[in-house]
mmCIF file as gemmi writes it, N, C-alpha and C atoms, coordinates in Angstrom:
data_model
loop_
_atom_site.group_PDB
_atom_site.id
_atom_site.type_symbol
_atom_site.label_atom_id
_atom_site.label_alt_id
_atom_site.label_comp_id
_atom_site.label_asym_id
_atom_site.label_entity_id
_atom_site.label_seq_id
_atom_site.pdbx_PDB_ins_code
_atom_site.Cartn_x
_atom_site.Cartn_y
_atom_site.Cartn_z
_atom_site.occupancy
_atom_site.B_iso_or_equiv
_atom_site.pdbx_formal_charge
_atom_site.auth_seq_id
_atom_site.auth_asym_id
_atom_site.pdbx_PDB_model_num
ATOM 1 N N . UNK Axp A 1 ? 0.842 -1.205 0 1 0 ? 1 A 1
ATOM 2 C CA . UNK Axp A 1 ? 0 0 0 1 0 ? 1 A 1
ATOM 3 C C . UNK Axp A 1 ? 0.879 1.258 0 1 0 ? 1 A 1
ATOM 4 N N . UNK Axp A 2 ? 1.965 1.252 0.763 1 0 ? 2 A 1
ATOM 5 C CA . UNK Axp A 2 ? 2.88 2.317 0.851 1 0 ? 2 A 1
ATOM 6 C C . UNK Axp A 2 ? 3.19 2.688 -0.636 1 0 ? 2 A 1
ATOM 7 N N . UNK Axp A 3 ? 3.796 1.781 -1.01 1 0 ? 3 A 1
ATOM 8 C CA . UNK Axp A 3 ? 4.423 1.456 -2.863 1 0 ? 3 A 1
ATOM 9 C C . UNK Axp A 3 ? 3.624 2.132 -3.516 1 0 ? 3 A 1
ATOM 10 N N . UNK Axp A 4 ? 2.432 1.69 -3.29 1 0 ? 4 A 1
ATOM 11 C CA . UNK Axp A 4 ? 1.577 2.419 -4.405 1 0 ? 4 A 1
ATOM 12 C C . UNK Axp A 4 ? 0.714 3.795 -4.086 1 0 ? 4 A 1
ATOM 13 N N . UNK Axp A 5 ? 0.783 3.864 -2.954 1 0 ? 5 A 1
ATOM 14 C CA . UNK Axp A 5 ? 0.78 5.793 -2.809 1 0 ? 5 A 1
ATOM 15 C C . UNK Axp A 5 ? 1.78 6.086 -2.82 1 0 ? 5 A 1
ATOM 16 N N . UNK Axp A 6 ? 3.166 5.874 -3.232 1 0 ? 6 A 1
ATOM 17 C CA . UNK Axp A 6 ? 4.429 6.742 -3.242 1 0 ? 6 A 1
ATOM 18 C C . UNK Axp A 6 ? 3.979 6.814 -4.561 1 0 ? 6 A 1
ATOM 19 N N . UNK Axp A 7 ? 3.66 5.648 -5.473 1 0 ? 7 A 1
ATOM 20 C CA . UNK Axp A 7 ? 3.683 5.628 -6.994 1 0 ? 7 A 1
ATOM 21 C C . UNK Axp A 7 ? 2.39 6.721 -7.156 1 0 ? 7 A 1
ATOM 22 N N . UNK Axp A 8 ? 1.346 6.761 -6.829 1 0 ? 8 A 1
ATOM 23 C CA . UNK Axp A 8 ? 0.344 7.743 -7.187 1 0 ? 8 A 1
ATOM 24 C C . UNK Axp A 8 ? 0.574 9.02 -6.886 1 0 ? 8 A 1
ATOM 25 N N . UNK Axp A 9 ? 1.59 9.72 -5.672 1 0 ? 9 A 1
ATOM 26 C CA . UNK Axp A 9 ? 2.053 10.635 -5.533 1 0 ? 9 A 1
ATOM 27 C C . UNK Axp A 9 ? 2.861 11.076 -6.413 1 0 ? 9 A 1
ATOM 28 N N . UNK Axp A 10 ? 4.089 10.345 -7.401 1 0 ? 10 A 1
ATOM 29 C CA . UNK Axp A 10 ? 4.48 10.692 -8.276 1 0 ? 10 A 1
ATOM 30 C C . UNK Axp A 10 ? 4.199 10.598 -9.631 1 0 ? 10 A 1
ATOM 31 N N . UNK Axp A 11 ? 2.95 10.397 -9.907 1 0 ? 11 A 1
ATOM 32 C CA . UNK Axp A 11 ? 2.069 10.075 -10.718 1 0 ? 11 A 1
ATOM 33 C C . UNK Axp A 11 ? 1.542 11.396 -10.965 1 0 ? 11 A 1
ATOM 34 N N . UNK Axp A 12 ? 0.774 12.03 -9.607 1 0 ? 12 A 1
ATOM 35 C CA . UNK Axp A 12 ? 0.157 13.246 -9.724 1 0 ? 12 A 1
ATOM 36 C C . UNK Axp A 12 ? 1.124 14.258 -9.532 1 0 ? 12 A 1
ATOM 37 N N . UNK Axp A 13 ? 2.27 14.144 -9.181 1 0 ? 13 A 1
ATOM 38 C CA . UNK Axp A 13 ? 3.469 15.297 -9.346 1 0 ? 13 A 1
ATOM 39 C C . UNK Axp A 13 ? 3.661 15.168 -10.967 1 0 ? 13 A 1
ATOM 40 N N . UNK Axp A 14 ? 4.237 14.043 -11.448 1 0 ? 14 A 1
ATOM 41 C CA . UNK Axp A 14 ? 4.206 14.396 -13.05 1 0 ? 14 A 1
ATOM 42 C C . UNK Axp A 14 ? 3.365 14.944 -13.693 1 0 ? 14 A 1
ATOM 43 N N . UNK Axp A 15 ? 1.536 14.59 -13.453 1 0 ? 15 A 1
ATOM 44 C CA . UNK Axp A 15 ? 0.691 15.075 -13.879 1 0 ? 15 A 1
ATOM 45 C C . UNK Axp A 15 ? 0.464 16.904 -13.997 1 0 ? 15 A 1
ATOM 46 N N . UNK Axp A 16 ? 0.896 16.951 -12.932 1 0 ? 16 A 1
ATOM 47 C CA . UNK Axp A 16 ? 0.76 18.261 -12.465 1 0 ? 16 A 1
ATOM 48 C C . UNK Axp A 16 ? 1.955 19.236 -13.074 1 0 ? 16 A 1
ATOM 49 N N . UNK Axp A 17 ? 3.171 18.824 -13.092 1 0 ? 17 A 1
ATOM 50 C CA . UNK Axp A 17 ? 4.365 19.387 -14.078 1 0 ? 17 A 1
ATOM 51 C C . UNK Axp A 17 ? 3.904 19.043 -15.686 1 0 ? 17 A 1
ATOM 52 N N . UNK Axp A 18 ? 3.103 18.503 -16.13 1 0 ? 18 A 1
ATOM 53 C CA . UNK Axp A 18 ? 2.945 18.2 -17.261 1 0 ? 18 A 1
ATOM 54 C C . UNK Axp A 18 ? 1.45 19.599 -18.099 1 0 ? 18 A 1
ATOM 55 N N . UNK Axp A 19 ? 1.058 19.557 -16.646 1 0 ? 19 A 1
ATOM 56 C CA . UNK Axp A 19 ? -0.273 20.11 -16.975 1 0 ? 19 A 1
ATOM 57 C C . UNK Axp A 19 ? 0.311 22.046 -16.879 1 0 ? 19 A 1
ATOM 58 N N . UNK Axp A 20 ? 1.343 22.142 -16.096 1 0 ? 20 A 1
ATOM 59 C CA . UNK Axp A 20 ? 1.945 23.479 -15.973 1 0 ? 20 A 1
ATOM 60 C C . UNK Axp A 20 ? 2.833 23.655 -17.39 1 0 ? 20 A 1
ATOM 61 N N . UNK Axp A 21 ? 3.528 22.896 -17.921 1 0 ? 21 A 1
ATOM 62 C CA . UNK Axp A 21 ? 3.822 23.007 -18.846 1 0 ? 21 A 1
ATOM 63 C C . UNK Axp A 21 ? 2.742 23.51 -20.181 1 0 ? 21 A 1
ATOM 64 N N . UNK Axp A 22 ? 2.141 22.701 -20.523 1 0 ? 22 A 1
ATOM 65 C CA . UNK Axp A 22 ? 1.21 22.745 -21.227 1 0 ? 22 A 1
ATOM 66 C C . UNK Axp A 22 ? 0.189 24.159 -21.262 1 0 ? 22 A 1
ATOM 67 N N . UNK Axp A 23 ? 0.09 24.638 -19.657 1 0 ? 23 A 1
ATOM 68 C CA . UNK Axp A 23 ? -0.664 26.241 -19.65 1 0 ? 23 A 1
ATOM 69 C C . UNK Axp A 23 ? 0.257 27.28 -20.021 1 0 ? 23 A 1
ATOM 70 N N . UNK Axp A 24 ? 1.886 26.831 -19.865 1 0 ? 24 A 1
ATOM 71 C CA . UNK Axp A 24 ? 2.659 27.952 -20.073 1 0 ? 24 A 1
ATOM 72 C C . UNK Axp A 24 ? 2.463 27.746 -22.183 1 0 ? 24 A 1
ATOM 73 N N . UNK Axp A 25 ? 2.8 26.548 -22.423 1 0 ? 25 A 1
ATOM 74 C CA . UNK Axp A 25 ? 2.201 26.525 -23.907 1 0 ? 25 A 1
ATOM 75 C C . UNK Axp A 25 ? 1.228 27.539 -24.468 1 0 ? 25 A 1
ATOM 76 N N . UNK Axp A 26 ? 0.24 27.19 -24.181 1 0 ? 26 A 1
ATOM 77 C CA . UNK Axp A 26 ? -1.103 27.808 -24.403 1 0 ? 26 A 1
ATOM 78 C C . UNK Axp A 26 ? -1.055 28.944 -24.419 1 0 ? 26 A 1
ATOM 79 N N . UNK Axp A 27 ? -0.648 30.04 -22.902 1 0 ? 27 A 1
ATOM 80 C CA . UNK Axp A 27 ? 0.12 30.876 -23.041 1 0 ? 27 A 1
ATOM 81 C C . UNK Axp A 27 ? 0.729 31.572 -23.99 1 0 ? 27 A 1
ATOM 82 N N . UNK Axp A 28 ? 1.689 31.013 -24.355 1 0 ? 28 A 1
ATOM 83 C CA . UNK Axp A 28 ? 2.445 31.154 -25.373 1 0 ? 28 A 1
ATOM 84 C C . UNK Axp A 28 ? 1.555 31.538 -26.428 1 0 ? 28 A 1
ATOM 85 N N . UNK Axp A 29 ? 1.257 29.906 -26.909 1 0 ? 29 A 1
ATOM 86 C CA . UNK Axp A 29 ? 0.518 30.181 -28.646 1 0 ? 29 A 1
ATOM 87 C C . UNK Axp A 29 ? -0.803 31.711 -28.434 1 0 ? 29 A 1
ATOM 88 N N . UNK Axp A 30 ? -1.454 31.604 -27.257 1 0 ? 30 A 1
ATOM 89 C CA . UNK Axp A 30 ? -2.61 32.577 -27.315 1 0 ? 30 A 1
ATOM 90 C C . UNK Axp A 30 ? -1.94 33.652 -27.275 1 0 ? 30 A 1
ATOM 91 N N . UNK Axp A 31 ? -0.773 34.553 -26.991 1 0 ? 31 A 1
ATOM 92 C CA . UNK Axp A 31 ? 0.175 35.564 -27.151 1 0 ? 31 A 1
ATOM 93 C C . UNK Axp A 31 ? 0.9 35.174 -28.499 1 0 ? 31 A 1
ATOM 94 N N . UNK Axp A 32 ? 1.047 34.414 -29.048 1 0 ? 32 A 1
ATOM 95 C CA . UNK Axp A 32 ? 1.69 34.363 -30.514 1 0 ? 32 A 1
ATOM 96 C C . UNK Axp A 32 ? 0.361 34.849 -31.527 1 0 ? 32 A 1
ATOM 97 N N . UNK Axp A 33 ? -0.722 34.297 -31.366 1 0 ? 33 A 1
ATOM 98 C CA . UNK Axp A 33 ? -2.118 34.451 -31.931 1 0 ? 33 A 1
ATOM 99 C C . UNK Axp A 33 ? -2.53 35.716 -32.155 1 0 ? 33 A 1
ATOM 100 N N . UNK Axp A 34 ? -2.597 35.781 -30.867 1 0 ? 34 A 1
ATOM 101 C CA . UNK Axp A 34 ? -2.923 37.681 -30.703 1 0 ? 34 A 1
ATOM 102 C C . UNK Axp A 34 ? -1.951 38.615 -32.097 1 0 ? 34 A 1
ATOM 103 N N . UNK Axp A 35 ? -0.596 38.572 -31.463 1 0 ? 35 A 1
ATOM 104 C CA . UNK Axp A 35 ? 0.308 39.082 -32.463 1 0 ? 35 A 1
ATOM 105 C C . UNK Axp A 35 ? 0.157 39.053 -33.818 1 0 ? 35 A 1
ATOM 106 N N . UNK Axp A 36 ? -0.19 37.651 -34.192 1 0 ? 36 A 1
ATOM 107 C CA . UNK Axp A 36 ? -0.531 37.141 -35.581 1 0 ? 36 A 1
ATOM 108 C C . UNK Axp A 36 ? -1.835 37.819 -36.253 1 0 ? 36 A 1
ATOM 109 N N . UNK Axp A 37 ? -3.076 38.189 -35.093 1 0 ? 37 A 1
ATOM 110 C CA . UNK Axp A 37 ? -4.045 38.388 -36.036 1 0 ? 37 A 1
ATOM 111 C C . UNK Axp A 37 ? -3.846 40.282 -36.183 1 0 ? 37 A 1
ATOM 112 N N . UNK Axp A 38 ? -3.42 40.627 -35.213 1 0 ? 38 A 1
ATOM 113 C CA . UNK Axp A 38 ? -3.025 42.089 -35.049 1 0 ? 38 A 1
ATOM 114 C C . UNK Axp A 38 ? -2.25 42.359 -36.559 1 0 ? 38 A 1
ATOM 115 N N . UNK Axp A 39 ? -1.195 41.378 -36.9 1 0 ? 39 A 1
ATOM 116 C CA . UNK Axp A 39 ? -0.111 42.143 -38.23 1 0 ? 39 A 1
ATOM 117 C C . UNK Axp A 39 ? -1.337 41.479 -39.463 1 0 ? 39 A 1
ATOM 118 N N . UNK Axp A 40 ? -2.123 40.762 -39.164 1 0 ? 40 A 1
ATOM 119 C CA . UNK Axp A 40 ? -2.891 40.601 -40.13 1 0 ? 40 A 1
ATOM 120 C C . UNK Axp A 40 ? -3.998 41.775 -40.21 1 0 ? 40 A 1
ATOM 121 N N . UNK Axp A 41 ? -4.485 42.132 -39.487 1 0 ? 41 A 1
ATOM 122 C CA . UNK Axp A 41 ? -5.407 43.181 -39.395 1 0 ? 41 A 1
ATOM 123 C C . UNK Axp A 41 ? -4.457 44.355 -40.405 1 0 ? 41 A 1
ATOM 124 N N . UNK Axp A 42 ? -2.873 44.337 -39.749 1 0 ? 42 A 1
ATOM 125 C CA . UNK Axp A 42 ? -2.533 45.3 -40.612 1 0 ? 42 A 1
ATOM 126 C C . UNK Axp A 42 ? -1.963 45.077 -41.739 1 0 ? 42 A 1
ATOM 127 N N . UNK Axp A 43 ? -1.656 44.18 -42.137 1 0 ? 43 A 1
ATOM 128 C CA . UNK Axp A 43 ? -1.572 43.656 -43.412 1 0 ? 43 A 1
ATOM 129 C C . UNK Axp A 43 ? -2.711 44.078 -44.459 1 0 ? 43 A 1
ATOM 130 N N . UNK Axp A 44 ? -3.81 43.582 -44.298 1 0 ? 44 A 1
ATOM 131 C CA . UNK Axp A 44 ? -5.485 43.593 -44.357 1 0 ? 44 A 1
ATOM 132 C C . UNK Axp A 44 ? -4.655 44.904 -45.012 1 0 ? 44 A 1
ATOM 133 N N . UNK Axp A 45 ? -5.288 45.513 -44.125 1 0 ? 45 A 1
ATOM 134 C CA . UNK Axp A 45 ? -5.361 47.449 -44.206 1 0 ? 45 A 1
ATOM 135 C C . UNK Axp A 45 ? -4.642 47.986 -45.421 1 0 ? 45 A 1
ATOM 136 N N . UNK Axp A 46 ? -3.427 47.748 -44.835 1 0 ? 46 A 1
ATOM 137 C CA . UNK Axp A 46 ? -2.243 47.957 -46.269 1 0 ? 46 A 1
ATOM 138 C C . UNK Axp A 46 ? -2.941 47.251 -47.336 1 0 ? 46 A 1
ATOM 139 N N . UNK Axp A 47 ? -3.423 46.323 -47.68 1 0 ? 47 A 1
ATOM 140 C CA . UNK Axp A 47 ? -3.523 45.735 -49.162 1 0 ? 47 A 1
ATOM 141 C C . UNK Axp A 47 ? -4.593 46.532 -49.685 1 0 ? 47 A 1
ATOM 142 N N . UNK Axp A 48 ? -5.847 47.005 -48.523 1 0 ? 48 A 1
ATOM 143 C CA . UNK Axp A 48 ? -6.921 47.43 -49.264 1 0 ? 48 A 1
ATOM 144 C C . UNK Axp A 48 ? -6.575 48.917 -49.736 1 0 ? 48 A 1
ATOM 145 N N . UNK Axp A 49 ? -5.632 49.801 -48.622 1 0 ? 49 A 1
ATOM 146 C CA . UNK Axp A 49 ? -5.344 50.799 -49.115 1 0 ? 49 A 1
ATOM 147 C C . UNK Axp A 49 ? -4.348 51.002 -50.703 1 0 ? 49 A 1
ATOM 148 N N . UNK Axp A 50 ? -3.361 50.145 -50.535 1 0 ? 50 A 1
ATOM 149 C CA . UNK Axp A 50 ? -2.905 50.048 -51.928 1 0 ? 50 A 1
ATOM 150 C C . UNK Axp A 50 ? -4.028 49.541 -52.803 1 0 ? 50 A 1
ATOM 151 N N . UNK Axp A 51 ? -5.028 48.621 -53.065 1 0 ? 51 A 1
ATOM 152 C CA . UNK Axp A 51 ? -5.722 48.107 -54.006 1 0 ? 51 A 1
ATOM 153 C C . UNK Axp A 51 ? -6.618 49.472 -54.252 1 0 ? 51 A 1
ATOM 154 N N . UNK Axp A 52 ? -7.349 50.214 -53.09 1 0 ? 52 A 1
ATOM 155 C CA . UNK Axp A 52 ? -7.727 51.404 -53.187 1 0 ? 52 A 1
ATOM 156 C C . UNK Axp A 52 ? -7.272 52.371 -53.922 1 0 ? 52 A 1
ATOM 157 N N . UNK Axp A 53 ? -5.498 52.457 -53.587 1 0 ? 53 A 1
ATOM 158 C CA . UNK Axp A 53 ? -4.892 53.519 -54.603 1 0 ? 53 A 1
ATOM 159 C C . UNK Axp A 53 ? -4.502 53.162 -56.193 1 0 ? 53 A 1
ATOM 160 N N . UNK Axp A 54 ? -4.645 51.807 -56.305 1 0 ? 54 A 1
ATOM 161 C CA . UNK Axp A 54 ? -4.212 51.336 -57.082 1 0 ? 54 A 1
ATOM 162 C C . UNK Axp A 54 ? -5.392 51.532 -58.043 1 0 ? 54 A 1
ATOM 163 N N . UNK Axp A 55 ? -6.725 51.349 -57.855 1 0 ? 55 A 1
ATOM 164 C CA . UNK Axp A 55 ? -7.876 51.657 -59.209 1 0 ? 55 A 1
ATOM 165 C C . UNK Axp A 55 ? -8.076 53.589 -59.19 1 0 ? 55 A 1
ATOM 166 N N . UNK Axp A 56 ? -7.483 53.975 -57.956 1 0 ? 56 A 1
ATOM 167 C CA . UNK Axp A 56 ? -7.782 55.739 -58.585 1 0 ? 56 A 1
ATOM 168 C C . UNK Axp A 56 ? -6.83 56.022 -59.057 1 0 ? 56 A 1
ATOM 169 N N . UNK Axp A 57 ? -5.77 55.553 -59.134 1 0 ? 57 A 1
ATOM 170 C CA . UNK Axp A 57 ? -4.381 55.819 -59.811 1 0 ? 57 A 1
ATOM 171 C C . UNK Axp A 57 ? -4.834 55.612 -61.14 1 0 ? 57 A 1
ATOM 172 N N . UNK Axp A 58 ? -5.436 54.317 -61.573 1 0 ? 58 A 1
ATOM 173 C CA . UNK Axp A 58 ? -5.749 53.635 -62.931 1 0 ? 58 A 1
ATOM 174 C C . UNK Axp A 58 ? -7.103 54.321 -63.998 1 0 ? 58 A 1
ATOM 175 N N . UNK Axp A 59 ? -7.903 55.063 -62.465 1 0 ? 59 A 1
ATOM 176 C CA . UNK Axp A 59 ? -9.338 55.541 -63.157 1 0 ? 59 A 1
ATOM 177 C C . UNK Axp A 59 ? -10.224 54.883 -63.191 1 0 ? 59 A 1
ATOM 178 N N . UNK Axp A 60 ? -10.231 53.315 -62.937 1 0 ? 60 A 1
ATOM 179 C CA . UNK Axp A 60 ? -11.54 52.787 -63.031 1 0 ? 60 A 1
ATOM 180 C C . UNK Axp A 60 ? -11.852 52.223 -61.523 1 0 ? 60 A 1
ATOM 181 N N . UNK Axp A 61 ? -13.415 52.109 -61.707 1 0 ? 61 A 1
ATOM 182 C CA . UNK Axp A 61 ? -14.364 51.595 -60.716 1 0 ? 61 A 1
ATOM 183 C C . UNK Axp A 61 ? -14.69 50.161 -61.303 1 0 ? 61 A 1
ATOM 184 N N . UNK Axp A 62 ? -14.107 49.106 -61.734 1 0 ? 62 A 1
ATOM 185 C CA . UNK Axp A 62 ? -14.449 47.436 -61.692 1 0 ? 62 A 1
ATOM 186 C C . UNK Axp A 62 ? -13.702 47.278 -59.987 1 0 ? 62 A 1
């Protein structure tokens, strides 16, 4: 019985380092995400403003 609550104690210590890992992950990617949709937003922007300048430059409305 001892054996196997030492073993379930380090069972739920791994669990628990595994599961901290994994939030610092998440973390991570949801702060990489953010970043990502932000330069896309401005990406976005830039293309429509050039595509914008790009048909009054040219004169037409297609």
């Amino acid at each position: 019985l001892r054996i196997q609550r030492s073993k379930a104690t380090d069972d739920a210590a791994e669990t628990r380092g595994r599961l901290e890992v994994t939030q610092q992950n998440l973390s991570a990617l949801e702060a990489q995400n953010k970043e990502l949709r932000e330069l896309n937003r401005t990406l976005q922007a830039a293309l429509l403003e050039g595509f914008r300048g790009g048909k009054a430059a040219s004169g037409t409305d297609e």
